[in-house]
Short mmCIF file of C-alpha atoms and ligand atoms in Angstrom, two decimals:
data_model
loop_
_atom_site.label_atom_id
_atom_site.label_comp_id
_atom_site.label_asym_id
_atom_site.label_seq_id
_atom_site.Cartn_x
_atom_site.Cartn_y
_atom_site.Cartn_z
CA UNK A 1 -8.31 -0.19 -29.34
CA UNK A 2 -9.64 -3.51 -28.03
CA UNK A 3 -9.22 -5.19 -24.66
CA UNK A 4 -5.59 -5.53 -23.55
CA UNK A 5 -4.44 -9.05 -24.40
CA UNK A 6 -3.54 -10.04 -20.83
CA UNK A 7 -7.14 -9.24 -19.82
CA UNK A 8 -8.54 -11.23 -22.75
CA UNK A 9 -6.33 -14.16 -21.83
CA UNK A 10 -7.49 -14.01 -18.21
CA UNK A 11 -11.19 -13.86 -19.19
CA UNK A 12 -10.69 -16.82 -21.52
CA UNK A 13 -8.75 -18.75 -18.86
CA UNK A 14 -11.54 -18.25 -16.28
CA UNK A 15 -13.89 -20.14 -18.60
CA UNK A 16 -12.20 -23.41 -17.65
CA UNK A 17 -14.21 -23.16 -14.40
CA UNK A 18 -17.38 -25.26 -14.54
CA UNK A 19 -20.53 -23.23 -15.23
CA UNK A 20 -18.64 -20.05 -16.13
CA UNK A 21 -19.64 -18.49 -19.47
CA UNK A 22 -18.18 -15.43 -21.22
CA UNK A 23 -20.24 -12.88 -19.24
CA UNK A 24 -19.43 -14.27 -15.83
CA UNK A 25 -15.78 -14.78 -16.77
CA UNK A 26 -15.65 -11.06 -17.63
CA UNK A 27 -17.39 -10.15 -14.37
CA UNK A 28 -14.95 -12.33 -12.41
CA UNK A 29 -11.91 -10.81 -14.13
CA UNK A 30 -13.07 -7.25 -13.44
CA UNK A 31 -13.87 -8.13 -9.85
CA UNK A 32 -10.47 -9.71 -9.23
CA UNK A 33 -8.48 -6.94 -10.89
CA UNK A 34 -10.51 -4.06 -9.52
CA UNK A 35 -11.64 -5.19 -6.08
CA UNK A 36 -9.58 -8.17 -4.95
CA UNK A 37 -6.05 -8.28 -6.31
CA UNK A 38 -4.90 -9.95 -3.12
CA UNK A 39 -7.49 -12.72 -3.53
CA UNK A 40 -6.45 -13.10 -7.17
CA UNK A 41 -2.79 -13.47 -6.23
CA UNK A 42 -3.73 -16.02 -3.55
CA UNK A 43 -5.78 -17.95 -6.11
CA UNK A 44 -2.92 -18.02 -8.64
CA UNK A 45 -0.55 -19.31 -5.97
CA UNK A 46 -3.02 -21.85 -4.57
CA UNK A 47 -3.71 -23.22 -8.06
CA UNK A 48 -0.04 -23.54 -8.87
CA UNK A 49 0.74 -25.16 -5.54
CA UNK A 50 -2.17 -27.61 -5.68
CA UNK A 51 -1.20 -28.67 -9.20
CA UNK A 52 2.33 -29.22 -8.01
CA UNK A 53 1.79 -31.17 -4.80
CA UNK A 54 -1.56 -32.93 -5.10
CA UNK A 55 -1.72 -36.46 -6.43
CA UNK A 56 -3.94 -39.49 -5.92
CA UNK A 57 -3.48 -41.84 -2.98
CA UNK A 58 -2.15 -45.08 -4.41
CA UNK A 59 -4.60 -47.02 -2.23
CA UNK A 60 -7.89 -45.08 -2.17
CA UNK A 61 -7.34 -42.70 -5.11
CA UNK A 62 -8.45 -39.56 -3.23
CA UNK A 63 -6.47 -36.30 -3.48
CA UNK A 64 -3.46 -36.47 -1.23
CA UNK A 65 0.01 -35.01 -0.89
CA UNK A 66 1.75 -38.30 -0.16
CA UNK A 67 2.04 -41.72 -1.77
CA UNK A 68 -0.56 -43.10 0.66
CA UNK A 69 -3.08 -40.96 2.54
CA UNK A 70 -3.35 -40.92 6.36
CA UNK A 71 -6.63 -42.83 6.34
CA UNK A 72 -5.30 -45.69 4.22
CA UNK A 73 -2.15 -45.82 6.35
CA UNK A 74 -4.09 -45.95 9.62
CA UNK A 75 -4.10 -49.28 11.52
CA UNK A 76 -7.35 -48.14 13.19
CA UNK A 77 -9.41 -48.74 10.06
CA UNK A 78 -10.94 -52.11 9.20
CA UNK A 79 -9.07 -53.22 6.07
CA UNK A 80 -11.65 -55.92 5.29
CA UNK A 81 -14.26 -53.38 4.16
CA UNK A 82 -13.84 -51.14 1.16
CA UNK A 83 -16.46 -48.46 0.50
CA UNK A 84 -16.64 -47.06 -3.05
CA UNK A 85 -17.71 -43.42 -3.47
CA UNK A 86 -17.76 -41.05 -6.40
CA UNK A 87 -16.04 -37.98 -4.93
CA UNK A 88 -13.98 -36.90 -1.88
CA UNK A 89 -17.01 -34.90 -0.72
CA UNK A 90 -19.02 -38.15 -0.55
CA UNK A 91 -16.27 -39.72 1.55
CA UNK A 92 -16.43 -36.72 3.89
CA UNK A 93 -20.20 -37.14 4.22
CA UNK A 94 -19.80 -40.83 5.16
CA UNK A 95 -17.08 -40.02 7.68
CA UNK A 96 -19.38 -37.50 9.33
CA UNK A 97 -21.77 -40.30 10.25
CA UNK A 98 -19.05 -41.91 12.43
CA UNK A 99 -20.68 -45.23 11.60
CA UNK A 100 -18.18 -46.67 9.14
CA UNK A 101 -14.68 -47.76 10.10
CA UNK A 102 -13.47 -49.50 6.95
CA UNK A 103 -11.46 -48.05 4.09
CA UNK A 104 -12.57 -46.21 0.96
CA UNK A 105 -12.01 -46.06 -2.73
CA UNK A 106 -12.78 -42.73 -4.41
CA UNK A 107 -13.63 -43.11 -8.09
CA UNK A 108 -13.24 -39.36 -8.74
CA UNK A 109 -16.28 -39.49 -10.97
CA UNK A 110 -18.85 -41.90 -12.29
CA UNK A 111 -19.59 -43.67 -15.56
CA UNK A 112 -20.96 -41.03 -17.89
CA UNK A 113 -21.04 -42.16 -21.53
CA UNK A 114 -22.37 -38.76 -22.67
CA UNK A 115 -19.25 -37.07 -21.27
CA UNK A 116 -17.02 -39.79 -22.69
CA UNK A 117 -16.31 -41.31 -19.26
CA UNK A 118 -16.30 -45.08 -19.60
CA UNK A 119 -14.69 -47.79 -17.43
CA UNK A 120 -11.23 -46.93 -18.75
CA UNK A 121 -11.53 -43.15 -18.16
CA UNK A 122 -12.85 -43.86 -14.67
CA UNK A 123 -9.77 -45.99 -13.98
CA UNK A 124 -11.71 -49.10 -12.96
CA UNK A 125 -8.57 -51.20 -13.42
CA UNK A 126 -6.82 -49.40 -10.60
CA UNK A 127 -9.91 -49.96 -8.48
CA UNK A 128 -10.07 -53.69 -9.30
CA UNK A 129 -6.42 -54.04 -8.36
CA UNK A 130 -7.18 -52.46 -5.00
CA UNK A 131 -10.36 -54.46 -4.39
CA UNK A 132 -8.69 -57.77 -5.25
CA UNK A 133 -5.57 -57.30 -3.13
CA UNK A 134 -6.57 -60.10 -0.74
CA UNK A 135 -7.36 -58.06 2.38
CA UNK A 136 -10.76 -56.84 1.22
CA UNK A 137 -13.66 -59.11 2.25
CA UNK A 138 -16.53 -56.86 1.23
CA UNK A 139 -16.93 -53.97 -1.16
CA UNK A 140 -19.70 -51.54 -0.19
CA UNK A 141 -20.98 -49.49 -3.12
CA UNK A 142 -21.89 -45.95 -2.03
CA UNK A 143 -22.14 -44.23 -5.38
CA UNK A 144 -25.05 -41.82 -5.75
CA UNK A 145 -28.56 -43.02 -6.53
CA UNK A 146 -28.63 -41.08 -9.76
CA UNK A 147 -28.82 -42.90 -13.08
CA UNK A 148 -25.07 -42.56 -13.56
CA UNK A 149 -24.26 -43.59 -10.00
CA UNK A 150 -26.51 -46.65 -10.29
CA UNK A 151 -24.96 -47.67 -13.60
CA UNK A 152 -21.51 -47.29 -12.03
CA UNK A 153 -22.54 -49.46 -9.05
CA UNK A 154 -24.01 -52.06 -11.38
CA UNK A 155 -20.88 -52.33 -13.50
CA UNK A 156 -18.56 -52.53 -10.48
CA UNK A 157 -20.81 -55.15 -8.92
CA UNK A 158 -20.65 -57.33 -12.05
CA UNK A 159 -16.87 -56.99 -12.25
CA UNK A 160 -16.40 -57.94 -8.60
CA UNK A 161 -18.87 -60.82 -8.53
CA UNK A 162 -17.13 -62.40 -11.51
CA UNK A 163 -14.00 -62.28 -9.36
CA UNK A 164 -15.80 -63.86 -6.39
CA UNK A 165 -15.77 -60.80 -4.14
CA UNK A 166 -18.71 -60.02 -1.85
CA UNK A 167 -20.43 -56.80 -2.87
CA UNK A 168 -23.13 -54.77 -1.16
CA UNK A 169 -24.96 -51.56 -1.96
CA UNK A 170 -25.90 -48.99 0.67
CA UNK A 171 -29.63 -49.09 1.20
CA UNK A 172 -32.01 -47.04 -0.80
CA UNK A 173 -32.81 -44.93 2.23
CA UNK A 174 -31.48 -42.11 0.18
CA UNK A 175 -34.16 -40.65 -2.09
CA UNK A 176 -34.07 -41.80 -5.72
CA UNK A 177 -32.31 -39.12 -7.74
CA UNK A 178 -30.72 -37.71 -4.58
CA UNK A 179 -27.03 -37.10 -3.93
CA UNK A 180 -25.06 -38.02 -0.79
CA UNK A 181 -23.75 -34.51 -0.53
CA UNK A 182 -27.23 -33.19 0.14
CA UNK A 183 -28.40 -35.89 2.55
CA UNK A 184 -28.44 -35.66 6.35
CA UNK A 185 -26.01 -37.94 8.16
CA UNK A 186 -28.75 -39.92 10.00
CA UNK A 187 -30.20 -41.08 6.69
CA UNK A 188 -26.75 -41.94 5.40
CA UNK A 189 -26.01 -43.96 8.58
CA UNK A 190 -29.29 -45.88 8.12
CA UNK A 191 -28.47 -46.60 4.51
CA UNK A 192 -25.13 -48.08 5.61
CA UNK A 193 -26.77 -50.40 8.18
CA UNK A 194 -29.36 -51.59 5.66
CA UNK A 195 -26.95 -52.35 2.86
CA UNK A 196 -27.90 -55.53 1.01
CA UNK A 197 -25.66 -58.12 -0.64
CA UNK A 198 -25.71 -58.18 -4.39
CA UNK B 1 -7.48 -37.69 7.96
CA UNK B 2 -9.01 -34.51 6.60
CA UNK B 3 -8.60 -32.80 3.23
CA UNK B 4 -4.97 -32.22 2.20
CA UNK B 5 -4.07 -28.65 3.06
CA UNK B 6 -3.16 -27.59 -0.48
CA UNK B 7 -6.67 -28.65 -1.56
CA UNK B 8 -8.27 -26.77 1.34
CA UNK B 9 -6.23 -23.68 0.47
CA UNK B 10 -7.32 -23.91 -3.18
CA UNK B 11 -11.01 -24.32 -2.26
CA UNK B 12 -10.77 -21.32 0.07
CA UNK B 13 -8.91 -19.27 -2.56
CA UNK B 14 -11.60 -19.95 -5.19
CA UNK B 15 -14.11 -18.25 -2.92
CA UNK B 16 -12.62 -14.86 -3.84
CA UNK B 17 -14.56 -15.25 -7.12
CA UNK B 18 -17.85 -13.36 -7.05
CA UNK B 19 -20.88 -15.59 -6.43
CA UNK B 20 -18.81 -18.64 -5.48
CA UNK B 21 -19.76 -20.25 -2.15
CA UNK B 22 -18.13 -23.21 -0.38
CA UNK B 23 -19.98 -25.89 -2.38
CA UNK B 24 -19.20 -24.45 -5.78
CA UNK B 25 -15.60 -23.71 -4.77
CA UNK B 26 -15.24 -27.41 -3.92
CA UNK B 27 -16.85 -28.44 -7.19
CA UNK B 28 -14.53 -26.09 -9.11
CA UNK B 29 -11.43 -27.41 -7.34
CA UNK B 30 -12.33 -31.05 -8.05
CA UNK B 31 -13.12 -30.23 -11.66
CA UNK B 32 -9.82 -28.42 -12.20
CA UNK B 33 -7.68 -31.05 -10.50
CA UNK B 34 -9.48 -34.06 -11.91
CA UNK B 35 -10.61 -33.02 -15.37
CA UNK B 36 -8.76 -29.91 -16.46
CA UNK B 37 -5.26 -29.56 -15.04
CA UNK B 38 -4.15 -27.81 -18.22
CA UNK B 39 -6.92 -25.21 -17.86
CA UNK B 40 -5.99 -24.77 -14.20
CA UNK B 41 -2.35 -24.16 -15.07
CA UNK B 42 -3.39 -21.68 -17.76
CA UNK B 43 -5.62 -19.88 -15.25
CA UNK B 44 -2.82 -19.63 -12.67
CA UNK B 45 -0.48 -18.18 -15.29
CA UNK B 46 -3.09 -15.80 -16.74
CA UNK B 47 -3.94 -14.48 -13.27
CA UNK B 48 -0.30 -13.92 -12.38
CA UNK B 49 0.44 -12.24 -15.70
CA UNK B 50 -2.65 -10.00 -15.61
CA UNK B 51 -1.82 -8.89 -12.07
CA UNK B 52 1.69 -8.09 -13.18
CA UNK B 53 1.07 -6.16 -16.41
CA UNK B 54 -2.41 -4.65 -16.15
CA UNK B 55 -2.86 -1.16 -14.80
CA UNK B 56 -5.29 1.70 -15.33
CA UNK B 57 -4.95 4.11 -18.25
CA UNK B 58 -3.89 7.42 -16.74
CA UNK B 59 -6.41 9.20 -18.97
CA UNK B 60 -9.57 7.03 -19.13
CA UNK B 61 -8.93 4.65 -16.20
CA UNK B 62 -9.74 1.48 -18.15
CA UNK B 63 -7.55 -1.62 -17.88
CA UNK B 64 -4.49 -1.23 -20.04
CA UNK B 65 -0.92 -2.43 -20.32
CA UNK B 66 0.61 0.99 -20.97
CA UNK B 67 0.60 4.40 -19.31
CA UNK B 68 -2.04 5.63 -21.79
CA UNK B 69 -4.34 3.32 -23.78
CA UNK B 70 -4.51 3.30 -27.60
CA UNK B 71 -7.91 5.00 -27.63
CA UNK B 72 -6.84 7.92 -25.44
CA UNK B 73 -3.64 8.30 -27.48
CA UNK B 74 -5.49 8.35 -30.81
CA UNK B 75 -5.68 11.71 -32.65
CA UNK B 76 -8.80 10.37 -34.43
CA UNK B 77 -10.99 10.77 -31.36
CA UNK B 78 -12.79 14.01 -30.48
CA UNK B 79 -11.11 15.21 -27.28
CA UNK B 80 -13.88 17.71 -26.54
CA UNK B 81 -16.35 14.97 -25.52
CA UNK B 82 -15.88 12.71 -22.52
CA UNK B 83 -18.34 9.87 -21.98
CA UNK B 84 -18.51 8.39 -18.47
CA UNK B 85 -19.34 4.69 -18.12
CA UNK B 86 -19.29 2.26 -15.22
CA UNK B 87 -17.30 -0.65 -16.68
CA UNK B 88 -15.12 -1.53 -19.68
CA UNK B 89 -17.97 -3.73 -20.94
CA UNK B 90 -20.20 -0.61 -21.13
CA UNK B 91 -17.52 1.17 -23.14
CA UNK B 92 -17.43 -1.82 -25.52
CA UNK B 93 -21.22 -1.62 -25.97
CA UNK B 94 -21.02 2.09 -26.86
CA UNK B 95 -18.16 1.49 -29.30
CA UNK B 96 -20.24 -1.17 -31.05
CA UNK B 97 -22.75 1.52 -32.04
CA UNK B 98 -20.05 3.30 -34.12
CA UNK B 99 -21.94 6.50 -33.27
CA UNK B 100 -19.63 8.06 -30.71
CA UNK B 101 -16.20 9.44 -31.54
CA UNK B 102 -15.20 11.20 -28.34
CA UNK B 103 -13.18 9.85 -25.45
CA UNK B 104 -14.24 7.89 -22.38
CA UNK B 105 -13.78 7.72 -18.66
CA UNK B 106 -14.35 4.32 -17.05
CA UNK B 107 -15.31 4.57 -13.38
CA UNK B 108 -14.66 0.86 -12.77
CA UNK B 109 -17.76 0.72 -10.62
CA UNK B 110 -20.54 2.90 -9.28
CA UNK B 111 -21.47 4.56 -6.02
CA UNK B 112 -22.72 1.80 -3.77
CA UNK B 113 -22.95 2.89 -0.11
CA UNK B 114 -24.07 -0.60 0.98
CA UNK B 115 -20.82 -2.06 -0.38
CA UNK B 116 -18.81 0.78 1.13
CA UNK B 117 -18.13 2.40 -2.25
CA UNK B 118 -18.41 6.16 -1.88
CA UNK B 119 -16.94 9.01 -3.97
CA UNK B 120 -13.44 8.35 -2.58
CA UNK B 121 -13.46 4.60 -3.22
CA UNK B 122 -14.75 5.25 -6.74
CA UNK B 123 -11.80 7.62 -7.34
CA UNK B 124 -13.92 10.59 -8.36
CA UNK B 125 -10.94 12.90 -7.79
CA UNK B 126 -8.99 11.28 -10.61
CA UNK B 127 -12.08 11.65 -12.79
CA UNK B 128 -12.53 15.34 -11.93
CA UNK B 129 -8.88 15.99 -12.77
CA UNK B 130 -9.44 14.39 -16.17
CA UNK B 131 -12.76 16.17 -16.85
CA UNK B 132 -11.33 19.58 -15.90
CA UNK B 133 -8.12 19.36 -17.95
CA UNK B 134 -9.27 22.13 -20.31
CA UNK B 135 -9.85 20.10 -23.49
CA UNK B 136 -13.20 18.62 -22.42
CA UNK B 137 -16.23 20.69 -23.49
CA UNK B 138 -18.99 18.24 -22.59
CA UNK B 139 -19.26 15.28 -20.25
CA UNK B 140 -21.84 12.68 -21.31
CA UNK B 141 -23.05 10.50 -18.46
CA UNK B 142 -23.68 6.93 -19.62
CA UNK B 143 -23.87 5.12 -16.30
CA UNK B 144 -26.62 2.52 -16.02
CA UNK B 145 -30.22 3.47 -15.27
CA UNK B 146 -30.20 1.47 -12.06
CA UNK B 147 -30.59 3.19 -8.69
CA UNK B 148 -26.82 3.11 -8.16
CA UNK B 149 -26.04 4.25 -11.71
CA UNK B 150 -28.52 7.11 -11.40
CA UNK B 151 -27.08 8.19 -8.03
CA UNK B 152 -23.59 8.10 -9.54
CA UNK B 153 -24.70 10.21 -12.51
CA UNK B 154 -26.38 12.68 -10.16
CA UNK B 155 -23.31 13.14 -7.99
CA UNK B 156 -20.95 13.55 -10.95
CA UNK B 157 -23.36 16.00 -12.54
CA UNK B 158 -23.42 18.16 -9.37
CA UNK B 159 -19.63 18.09 -9.09
CA UNK B 160 -19.14 19.12 -12.72
CA UNK B 161 -21.82 21.82 -12.79
CA UNK B 162 -20.24 23.48 -9.76
CA UNK B 163 -17.05 23.61 -11.85
CA UNK B 164 -18.88 25.12 -14.83
CA UNK B 165 -18.61 22.10 -17.12
CA UNK B 166 -21.44 21.14 -19.49
CA UNK B 167 -22.98 17.80 -18.55
CA UNK B 168 -25.52 15.61 -20.36
CA UNK B 169 -27.16 12.27 -19.69
CA UNK B 170 -27.92 9.67 -22.38
CA UNK B 171 -31.68 9.51 -22.96
CA UNK B 172 -34.07 7.15 -21.27
CA UNK B 173 -37.01 5.90 -23.29
CA UNK B 174 -38.61 3.12 -25.22
CA UNK B 175 -36.01 0.85 -26.88
CA UNK B 176 -35.73 0.89 -30.66
CA UNK B 177 -38.13 -1.78 -31.92
CA UNK B 178 -39.85 -1.78 -28.52
CA UNK B 179 -43.61 -1.86 -28.05
CA UNK B 180 -45.49 0.18 -25.47
CA UNK B 181 -47.42 -2.92 -24.49
CA UNK B 182 -44.21 -4.61 -23.37
CA UNK B 183 -42.56 -1.61 -21.74
CA UNK B 184 -42.79 -0.93 -18.02
CA UNK B 185 -44.79 2.11 -17.02
CA UNK B 186 -41.82 3.86 -15.41
CA UNK B 187 -40.00 3.83 -18.74
CA UNK B 188 -43.10 5.05 -20.62
CA UNK B 189 -43.56 7.87 -18.11
CA UNK B 190 -39.93 8.88 -18.55
CA UNK B 191 -40.22 8.73 -22.34
CA UNK B 192 -43.16 11.15 -22.05
CA UNK B 193 -41.22 13.55 -19.85
CA UNK B 194 -38.18 13.42 -22.14
CA UNK B 195 -40.19 13.83 -25.36
CA UNK B 196 -38.56 16.13 -27.89
CA UNK B 197 -40.25 18.45 -30.35
CA UNK B 198 -40.23 17.48 -34.01
ZN1 ZN C 201 -5.90 -43.28 0.70
ZN1 ZN C 202 -7.34 5.44 -21.96
#
């Protein structure tokens, strides 16, 4: 007499989404089944397809459908500068300023000991390999100015300096505790100009 | 140089979830791809399976994997009483009381003119067919006491009375264990109106 099992399984599966508890998973399941079966089918397909084709660019680590993404493959970009960001959305924010023409490295996260994300989980070895490939003259750290972003910048800076690579940090024009994603592009551009060597 | 299309498609597809805007769709996509690919695969499968096997019970309209759900098929339930609720979660709340032994009808929503949900979209014809099948002696309206739930109860009540079927509404009043001091005056007023002689 209880919930049909396929509905239970769906409600449980929706809880893998960040910030979705049992009540909102139930609400989402009812909504999809009752009001938006087409959207639900599209979501199932999109998830399956994304899992199948998306991988990480072997150069910058962002999501990409090829071995190397278009940006990393472009001869237009200045290969001597490598800007480190936490997420693809941060990269997009920097690109919107049109004031940076180097390459990127996307960490896909930040150091977060409480969530069990240390240097190994963050894949800092892959990053070091990229940063020390010979072409990079300067690494610009553009992680967020949160505690975790600062700790990440600090660790990367130490690792690079011990390898003799020039490191800079975008300027603290961004409010302490603020995130790139919620900052206007003028402020971000200013922070790039005022980066200081570490 | 923009987002890979399969990622864009996934972010867009996630927006079919209720309450999910562009920013949280992006956050969800990154989380699934970066931190929980297994959960994402499970979700894709669960969605596809639910869409394939779930349908509405031909008697009570709730989600079910068969033509008629186990509750409607049970000879243990009193077929003379039909309790109308908005959602399967409401049915579950009533069942938890162990104080009702009749059958149910699940509207799968409520009248909501602003969202374009009128009597037709709510499928009131299917409900009327069920309520007027000859076995039902009393319809108990257990829609919510919100404006929309009240309007839904009112319309169903009018439709049934014109067909000569006995209709009742679950009582409004002060909750068990509730204190007058912490009850809103509308509820107290209603509890006065609906007082019963002892
Ligand atoms: Zn790349
Ligand atoms: Zn049923």
